[in-house]
Amino acid sequence: MSWWFTKLIQQLNRMMYMAGGVALFILLYVWSVLSASKTVEVPLEARIPEHPLFSLAEHSVYRFSHDLVAQVDHDVLGYVFSTQEWYWLKGLSLISQCLLWGVVVIGLLALTSAPIRRYGFSMVLMAAVVLNSRVFDLDNQASIHPWWALFLIIMPMLAVYVDIKKQLPMRPGQRLALIAYASQTGSAKRLAEQLHETAQSLLDVRCVSQLTTQQLLSYQKVFFVVSTQGNGDAPDTAHSFLRDIKKQTKSNVDTEFSVLALGDRTYNTFCAFGHQLTDLLRQKGFKLALPTQEVDRMDVSAVDHWWQQICGRLGIVSDTVSMQYDTFTVVSNECLNPMQTHRHVHRIRLYCSGARYRAGDLLAVQADETNEPERLYSIASYEKDYVELLVRRHLRSDGHVGLVSGRLSAMESGDLVKASIREHEAFHLVDDVPLIMIGAGTGLAPFVGFLKQKQAWQSQTPSWLIFGEQYAQYDDYFSHDLKALKHSGVLTRMDSAWSRPDGDYVQTLLKRHQAEVRQWLAQGAHIYLCGSREGFGNEVCHTLQQILSDTYFETRLHTDLY
Ligand SMILES: Cc1cc2nc3c(=O)[nH]c(=O)nc-3n(C[C@H](O)[C@H](O)[C@H](O)COP(=O)(O)O)c2cc1C
């Protein structure tokens, strides 16, 4: 109900300005025609001035051509201009015209900015009416009183000034509004950029990792789009920002804020970071403009509800928010472990012209059914326009096949998929350093991308892959590609842990090779961990915590656990 009401008011508001502008134009036009028709034609020797704003309406003007002296008749009133006065009038006429064209230019510029567009529109309109009228006409048949003309120009300018003052009470040097995002797997980033596009140039957009408290305070309003990671934690990109905010001591903070908290209701710590951020900012004196909006698995209706309130406050009209996806075409789909009874893994190759990404990024695939959240898959390639995925056909406990994984694994060449690339900043390669990649199951995917990116770099640093799966004879995915990468020298070491029947797990391998792991770290290696959180992720993290020093655990470990 309230959403429809807001929309209705916005539309009425928009239409009112348009209708008012058009009505005013028609009124002025009719008036100018009627007044012009009343003007009495007087046979004149010559006329002055040529284009004055302060036109001598309703006056008959004469100029004695030889000595440049002019006389104005108005019923009984007569006036003789001196030569000097005549030049003054000419000058004034020139200034008045420049002024009006200036108003037209400013008005046109104002049209590009949403909140003052309506005033830009009326400024251009008014200036055009005055320029078009007979005020400056060579025949001197002025139809608009000069003071009225001035009033018409000043009023919209005043309206712009008052409106800007009212809506944006800004301190000198203070900027209007910012969308600040903190994202782990790219969804908050993508959403923030999309919202920024709908608000045109009115707002800035920036990752919190590139934001200091000082910069934050320079904005009048800040809208945060943040996700929650791990177990109620902040995304990695938010850590330095949080440290900076905690140090802020300024007492009179003018900046208002609101938080859009992305999360997943299946976690006990639903949207925990969004709420933590709200509490912290309030403690530090920032003013809460709108209550924190929780978003369960990218539910766009919740996003839209929040965004429309913000647009209302900024005086802009925005279309309903919806996630934007690109169309990918299936090039091939191959089952990599057909001998497995279930747990089939598919290698799916997709094409989308212009698709660009870095190794470690994700592909968000739209679910066909409404209210179903999108699914994220690690990209297993490093190639322009092409994306490869490793998709496990998910069998639920009730025996049904997972909605998106089932649809993807049944796809044939030429089928279309709606998807979008999500930047996974915390899981990109950090320069060309030695790599230890630890993955289980489809968690192998990003490492294929890493190795191909290293190959493209002609990397000289070593790479070690530790991979865990069930059966050596069925689940040795990508063995062909991995052999080629080993042959080319990019993959320098590979260890596999087969849980059946060997009972070998990745964490067992890590413990066995812990001395070498430490040696690699001493040589600058970074560790990347990818796979399911339950079981694999938690176990491996626990083992790494035992093997590594705290500093290495915090600074050298990158995780993509789902
Ligand atoms: C490893 C992992 C841990 C997560 N932990 C939480 C959590 O504790 N609470 C929550 O509400 N959502 C959690 N989520 C869900 C994310 O917040 C949600 O998917 C969000 O849309 C991701 O946004 P991002 O891509 O910008 O990081 C988690 C997601 C992942 C992948």
PDB file of N, CA and C and ligand atoms in Angstrom, residues 182-189 226-233 235 262-265 267-272 295 297-298 362 376 422 533 560-562, ligand 1:
ATOM      1  N   ALA A 182      30.537  -3.054   1.157  1.00  0.00           N
ATOM      2  CA  ALA A 182      31.512  -4.014   1.680  1.00  0.00           C
ATOM      3  C   ALA A 182      31.033  -5.372   1.222  1.00  0.00           C
ATOM      4  N   SER A 183      31.812  -6.000   0.369  1.00  0.00           N
ATOM      5  CA  SER A 183      31.363  -7.221  -0.289  1.00  0.00           C
ATOM      6  C   SER A 183      32.440  -8.283  -0.204  1.00  0.00           C
ATOM      7  N   GLN A 184      32.030  -9.533  -0.043  1.00  0.00           N
ATOM      8  CA  GLN A 184      33.010 -10.619  -0.059  1.00  0.00           C
ATOM      9  C   GLN A 184      32.985 -11.309  -1.417  1.00  0.00           C
ATOM     10  N   THR A 185      31.785 -11.677  -1.848  1.00  0.00           N
ATOM     11  CA  THR A 185      31.691 -12.432  -3.106  1.00  0.00           C
ATOM     12  C   THR A 185      31.047 -11.607  -4.222  1.00  0.00           C
ATOM     13  N   GLY A 186      31.071 -10.297  -4.090  1.00  0.00           N
ATOM     14  CA  GLY A 186      30.718  -9.421  -5.206  1.00  0.00           C
ATOM     15  C   GLY A 186      29.267  -8.980  -5.306  1.00  0.00           C
ATOM     16  N   SER A 187      28.344  -9.582  -4.536  1.00  0.00           N
ATOM     17  CA  SER A 187      26.930  -9.223  -4.712  1.00  0.00           C
ATOM     18  C   SER A 187      26.663  -7.799  -4.234  1.00  0.00           C
ATOM     19  N   ALA A 188      27.187  -7.443  -3.076  1.00  0.00           N
ATOM     20  CA  ALA A 188      26.961  -6.090  -2.552  1.00  0.00           C
ATOM     21  C   ALA A 188      27.585  -5.064  -3.493  1.00  0.00           C
ATOM     22  N   LYS A 189      28.735  -5.404  -4.051  1.00  0.00           N
ATOM     23  CA  LYS A 189      29.400  -4.480  -4.980  1.00  0.00           C
ATOM     24  C   LYS A 189      28.528  -4.258  -6.215  1.00  0.00           C
ATOM     25  N   VAL A 226      26.132  -3.723   2.625  1.00  0.00           N
ATOM     26  CA  VAL A 226      27.167  -4.616   3.177  1.00  0.00           C
ATOM     27  C   VAL A 226      26.642  -6.034   3.340  1.00  0.00           C
ATOM     28  N   SER A 227      27.505  -6.994   3.172  1.00  0.00           N
ATOM     29  CA  SER A 227      27.104  -8.389   3.381  1.00  0.00           C
ATOM     30  C   SER A 227      27.718  -8.898   4.686  1.00  0.00           C
ATOM     31  N   THR A 228      27.263 -10.085   5.111  1.00  0.00           N
ATOM     32  CA  THR A 228      27.846 -10.720   6.300  1.00  0.00           C
ATOM     33  C   THR A 228      28.575 -11.972   5.827  1.00  0.00           C
ATOM     34  N   GLN A 229      29.735 -12.227   6.402  1.00  0.00           N
ATOM     35  CA  GLN A 229      30.542 -13.382   5.982  1.00  0.00           C
ATOM     36  C   GLN A 229      30.871 -14.282   7.151  1.00  0.00           C
ATOM     37  N   GLY A 230      31.483 -15.430   6.843  1.00  0.00           N
ATOM     38  CA  GLY A 230      31.937 -16.349   7.887  1.00  0.00           C
ATOM     39  C   GLY A 230      30.801 -16.658   8.841  1.00  0.00           C
ATOM     40  N   ASN A 231      31.023 -16.377  10.100  1.00  0.00           N
ATOM     41  CA  ASN A 231      29.978 -16.626  11.085  1.00  0.00           C
ATOM     42  C   ASN A 231      29.584 -15.292  11.716  1.00  0.00           C
ATOM     43  N   GLY A 232      28.882 -14.493  10.937  1.00  0.00           N
ATOM     44  CA  GLY A 232      28.483 -13.168  11.417  1.00  0.00           C
ATOM     45  C   GLY A 232      29.589 -12.143  11.310  1.00  0.00           C
ATOM     46  N   ASP A 233      30.570 -12.387  10.436  1.00  0.00           N
ATOM     47  CA  ASP A 233      31.734 -11.487  10.345  1.00  0.00           C
ATOM     48  C   ASP A 233      31.568 -10.446   9.234  1.00  0.00           C
ATOM     49  N   PRO A 235      32.906  -8.565   5.804  1.00  0.00           N
ATOM     50  CA  PRO A 235      33.714  -8.966   4.648  1.00  0.00           C
ATOM     51  C   PRO A 235      35.158  -8.498   4.835  1.00  0.00           C
ATOM     52  N   LEU A 262      22.954  -7.301   3.579  1.00  0.00           N
ATOM     53  CA  LEU A 262      22.712  -8.524   2.804  1.00  0.00           C
ATOM     54  C   LEU A 262      23.097  -9.725   3.653  1.00  0.00           C
ATOM     55  N   GLY A 263      22.307 -10.781   3.564  1.00  0.00           N
ATOM     56  CA  GLY A 263      22.617 -11.974   4.340  1.00  0.00           C
ATOM     57  C   GLY A 263      21.788 -13.165   3.895  1.00  0.00           C
ATOM     58  N   ASP A 264      21.792 -14.168   4.741  1.00  0.00           N
ATOM     59  CA  ASP A 264      21.103 -15.412   4.428  1.00  0.00           C
ATOM     60  C   ASP A 264      20.466 -15.912   5.728  1.00  0.00           C
ATOM     61  N   ARG A 265      19.131 -16.033   5.711  1.00  0.00           N
ATOM     62  CA  ARG A 265      18.398 -16.361   6.933  1.00  0.00           C
ATOM     63  C   ARG A 265      18.727 -17.758   7.462  1.00  0.00           C
ATOM     64  N   TYR A 267      21.577 -18.717   8.197  1.00  0.00           N
ATOM     65  CA  TYR A 267      22.640 -18.533   9.200  1.00  0.00           C
ATOM     66  C   TYR A 267      22.026 -17.962  10.475  1.00  0.00           C
ATOM     67  N   ASN A 268      22.495 -18.460  11.646  1.00  0.00           N
ATOM     68  CA  ASN A 268      22.013 -17.912  12.921  1.00  0.00           C
ATOM     69  C   ASN A 268      22.359 -16.438  13.040  1.00  0.00           C
ATOM     70  N   THR A 269      23.476 -16.074  12.421  1.00  0.00           N
ATOM     71  CA  THR A 269      23.967 -14.697  12.510  1.00  0.00           C
ATOM     72  C   THR A 269      23.469 -13.902  11.304  1.00  0.00           C
ATOM     73  N   PHE A 270      22.164 -13.973  11.079  1.00  0.00           N
ATOM     74  CA  PHE A 270      21.578 -13.323   9.895  1.00  0.00           C
ATOM     75  C   PHE A 270      21.860 -11.809   9.914  1.00  0.00           C
ATOM     76  N   CYS A 271      22.512 -11.354   8.865  1.00  0.00           N
ATOM     77  CA  CYS A 271      22.805  -9.918   8.667  1.00  0.00           C
ATOM     78  C   CYS A 271      23.554  -9.290   9.845  1.00  0.00           C
ATOM     79  N   ALA A 272      24.322 -10.118  10.562  1.00  0.00           N
ATOM     80  CA  ALA A 272      24.973  -9.627  11.789  1.00  0.00           C
ATOM     81  C   ALA A 272      25.878  -8.426  11.522  1.00  0.00           C
ATOM     82  N   VAL A 295      18.252  -8.071   4.110  1.00  0.00           N
ATOM     83  CA  VAL A 295      17.914  -8.667   2.810  1.00  0.00           C
ATOM     84  C   VAL A 295      18.296 -10.142   2.840  1.00  0.00           C
ATOM     85  N   ARG A 297      19.040 -13.465   1.096  1.00  0.00           N
ATOM     86  CA  ARG A 297      19.484 -14.048  -0.161  1.00  0.00           C
ATOM     87  C   ARG A 297      19.071 -13.220  -1.392  1.00  0.00           C
ATOM     88  N   MET A 298      19.466 -11.987  -1.354  1.00  0.00           N
ATOM     89  CA  MET A 298      19.266 -11.029  -2.450  1.00  0.00           C
ATOM     90  C   MET A 298      17.793 -10.875  -2.847  1.00  0.00           C
ATOM     91  N   LEU A 362      33.400 -15.154  -9.433  1.00  0.00           N
ATOM     92  CA  LEU A 362      32.274 -16.099  -9.393  1.00  0.00           C
ATOM     93  C   LEU A 362      31.256 -15.759 -10.472  1.00  0.00           C
ATOM     94  N   LEU A 376      25.772 -19.063  -6.688  1.00  0.00           N
ATOM     95  CA  LEU A 376      27.116 -18.618  -7.066  1.00  0.00           C
ATOM     96  C   LEU A 376      28.003 -19.814  -7.392  1.00  0.00           C
ATOM     97  N   ARG A 422      30.564 -11.937 -10.696  1.00  0.00           N
ATOM     98  CA  ARG A 422      30.719 -11.255  -9.409  1.00  0.00           C
ATOM     99  C   ARG A 422      32.196 -11.239  -9.033  1.00  0.00           C
ATOM    100  N   ARG A 533      32.077 -25.469   3.401  1.00  0.00           N
ATOM    101  CA  ARG A 533      32.490 -25.070   4.752  1.00  0.00           C
ATOM    102  C   ARG A 533      32.350 -26.228   5.734  1.00  0.00           C
ATOM    103  N   ASP A 560      37.430 -19.365   0.190  1.00  0.00           N
ATOM    104  CA  ASP A 560      36.161 -19.311  -0.550  1.00  0.00           C
ATOM    105  C   ASP A 560      35.396 -20.567  -0.133  1.00  0.00           C
ATOM    106  N   LEU A 561      34.704 -20.449   0.990  1.00  0.00           N
ATOM    107  CA  LEU A 561      34.014 -21.619   1.551  1.00  0.00           C
ATOM    108  C   LEU A 561      32.514 -21.395   1.460  1.00  0.00           C
ATOM    109  N   TYR A 562      31.780 -22.437   1.016  1.00  0.00           N
ATOM    110  CA  TYR A 562      30.336 -22.235   0.800  1.00  0.00           C
ATOM    111  C   TYR A 562      29.510 -23.316   1.483  1.00  0.00           C
TER     112      TYR A 562
HETATM  113  C1  LIG B   1      31.025 -18.396   3.568  1.00  0.00           C
HETATM  114  C2  LIG B   1      29.793 -17.584   3.750  1.00  0.00           C
HETATM  115  C3  LIG B   1      29.400 -17.213   5.026  1.00  0.00           C
HETATM  116  C4  LIG B   1      28.239 -16.467   5.231  1.00  0.00           C
HETATM  117  N1  LIG B   1      27.860 -16.119   6.509  1.00  0.00           N
HETATM  118  C5  LIG B   1      26.708 -15.433   6.695  1.00  0.00           C
HETATM  119  C6  LIG B   1      26.292 -15.074   8.012  1.00  0.00           C
HETATM  120  O1  LIG B   1      26.936 -15.363   9.001  1.00  0.00           O
HETATM  121  N2  LIG B   1      25.123 -14.390   8.154  1.00  0.00           N
HETATM  122  C7  LIG B   1      24.361 -14.023   7.066  1.00  0.00           C
HETATM  123  O2  LIG B   1      23.317 -13.417   7.241  1.00  0.00           O
HETATM  124  N3  LIG B   1      24.755 -14.344   5.805  1.00  0.00           N
HETATM  125  C8  LIG B   1      25.889 -15.028   5.586  1.00  0.00           C
HETATM  126  N4  LIG B   1      26.282 -15.350   4.321  1.00  0.00           N
HETATM  127  C9  LIG B   1      25.446 -14.957   3.181  1.00  0.00           C
HETATM  128  C10 LIG B   1      25.967 -13.698   2.510  1.00  0.00           C
HETATM  129  O3  LIG B   1      25.957 -12.600   3.369  1.00  0.00           O
HETATM  130  C11 LIG B   1      25.058 -13.391   1.299  1.00  0.00           C
HETATM  131  O4  LIG B   1      25.171 -14.450   0.388  1.00  0.00           O
HETATM  132  C12 LIG B   1      25.381 -12.090   0.618  1.00  0.00           C
HETATM  133  O5  LIG B   1      24.442 -11.848  -0.387  1.00  0.00           O
HETATM  134  C13 LIG B   1      26.770 -12.115  -0.005  1.00  0.00           C
HETATM  135  O6  LIG B   1      27.095 -10.818  -0.446  1.00  0.00           O
HETATM  136  P1  LIG B   1      28.547 -10.501  -1.067  1.00  0.00           P
HETATM  137  O7  LIG B   1      28.632 -11.304  -2.312  1.00  0.00           O
HETATM  138  O8  LIG B   1      28.526  -9.045  -1.360  1.00  0.00           O
HETATM  139  O9  LIG B   1      29.574 -10.836  -0.071  1.00  0.00           O
HETATM  140  C14 LIG B   1      27.441 -16.085   4.108  1.00  0.00           C
HETATM  141  C15 LIG B   1      27.851 -16.469   2.829  1.00  0.00           C
HETATM  142  C16 LIG B   1      29.014 -17.194   2.637  1.00  0.00           C
HETATM  143  C17 LIG B   1      29.419 -17.581   1.242  1.00  0.00           C
END
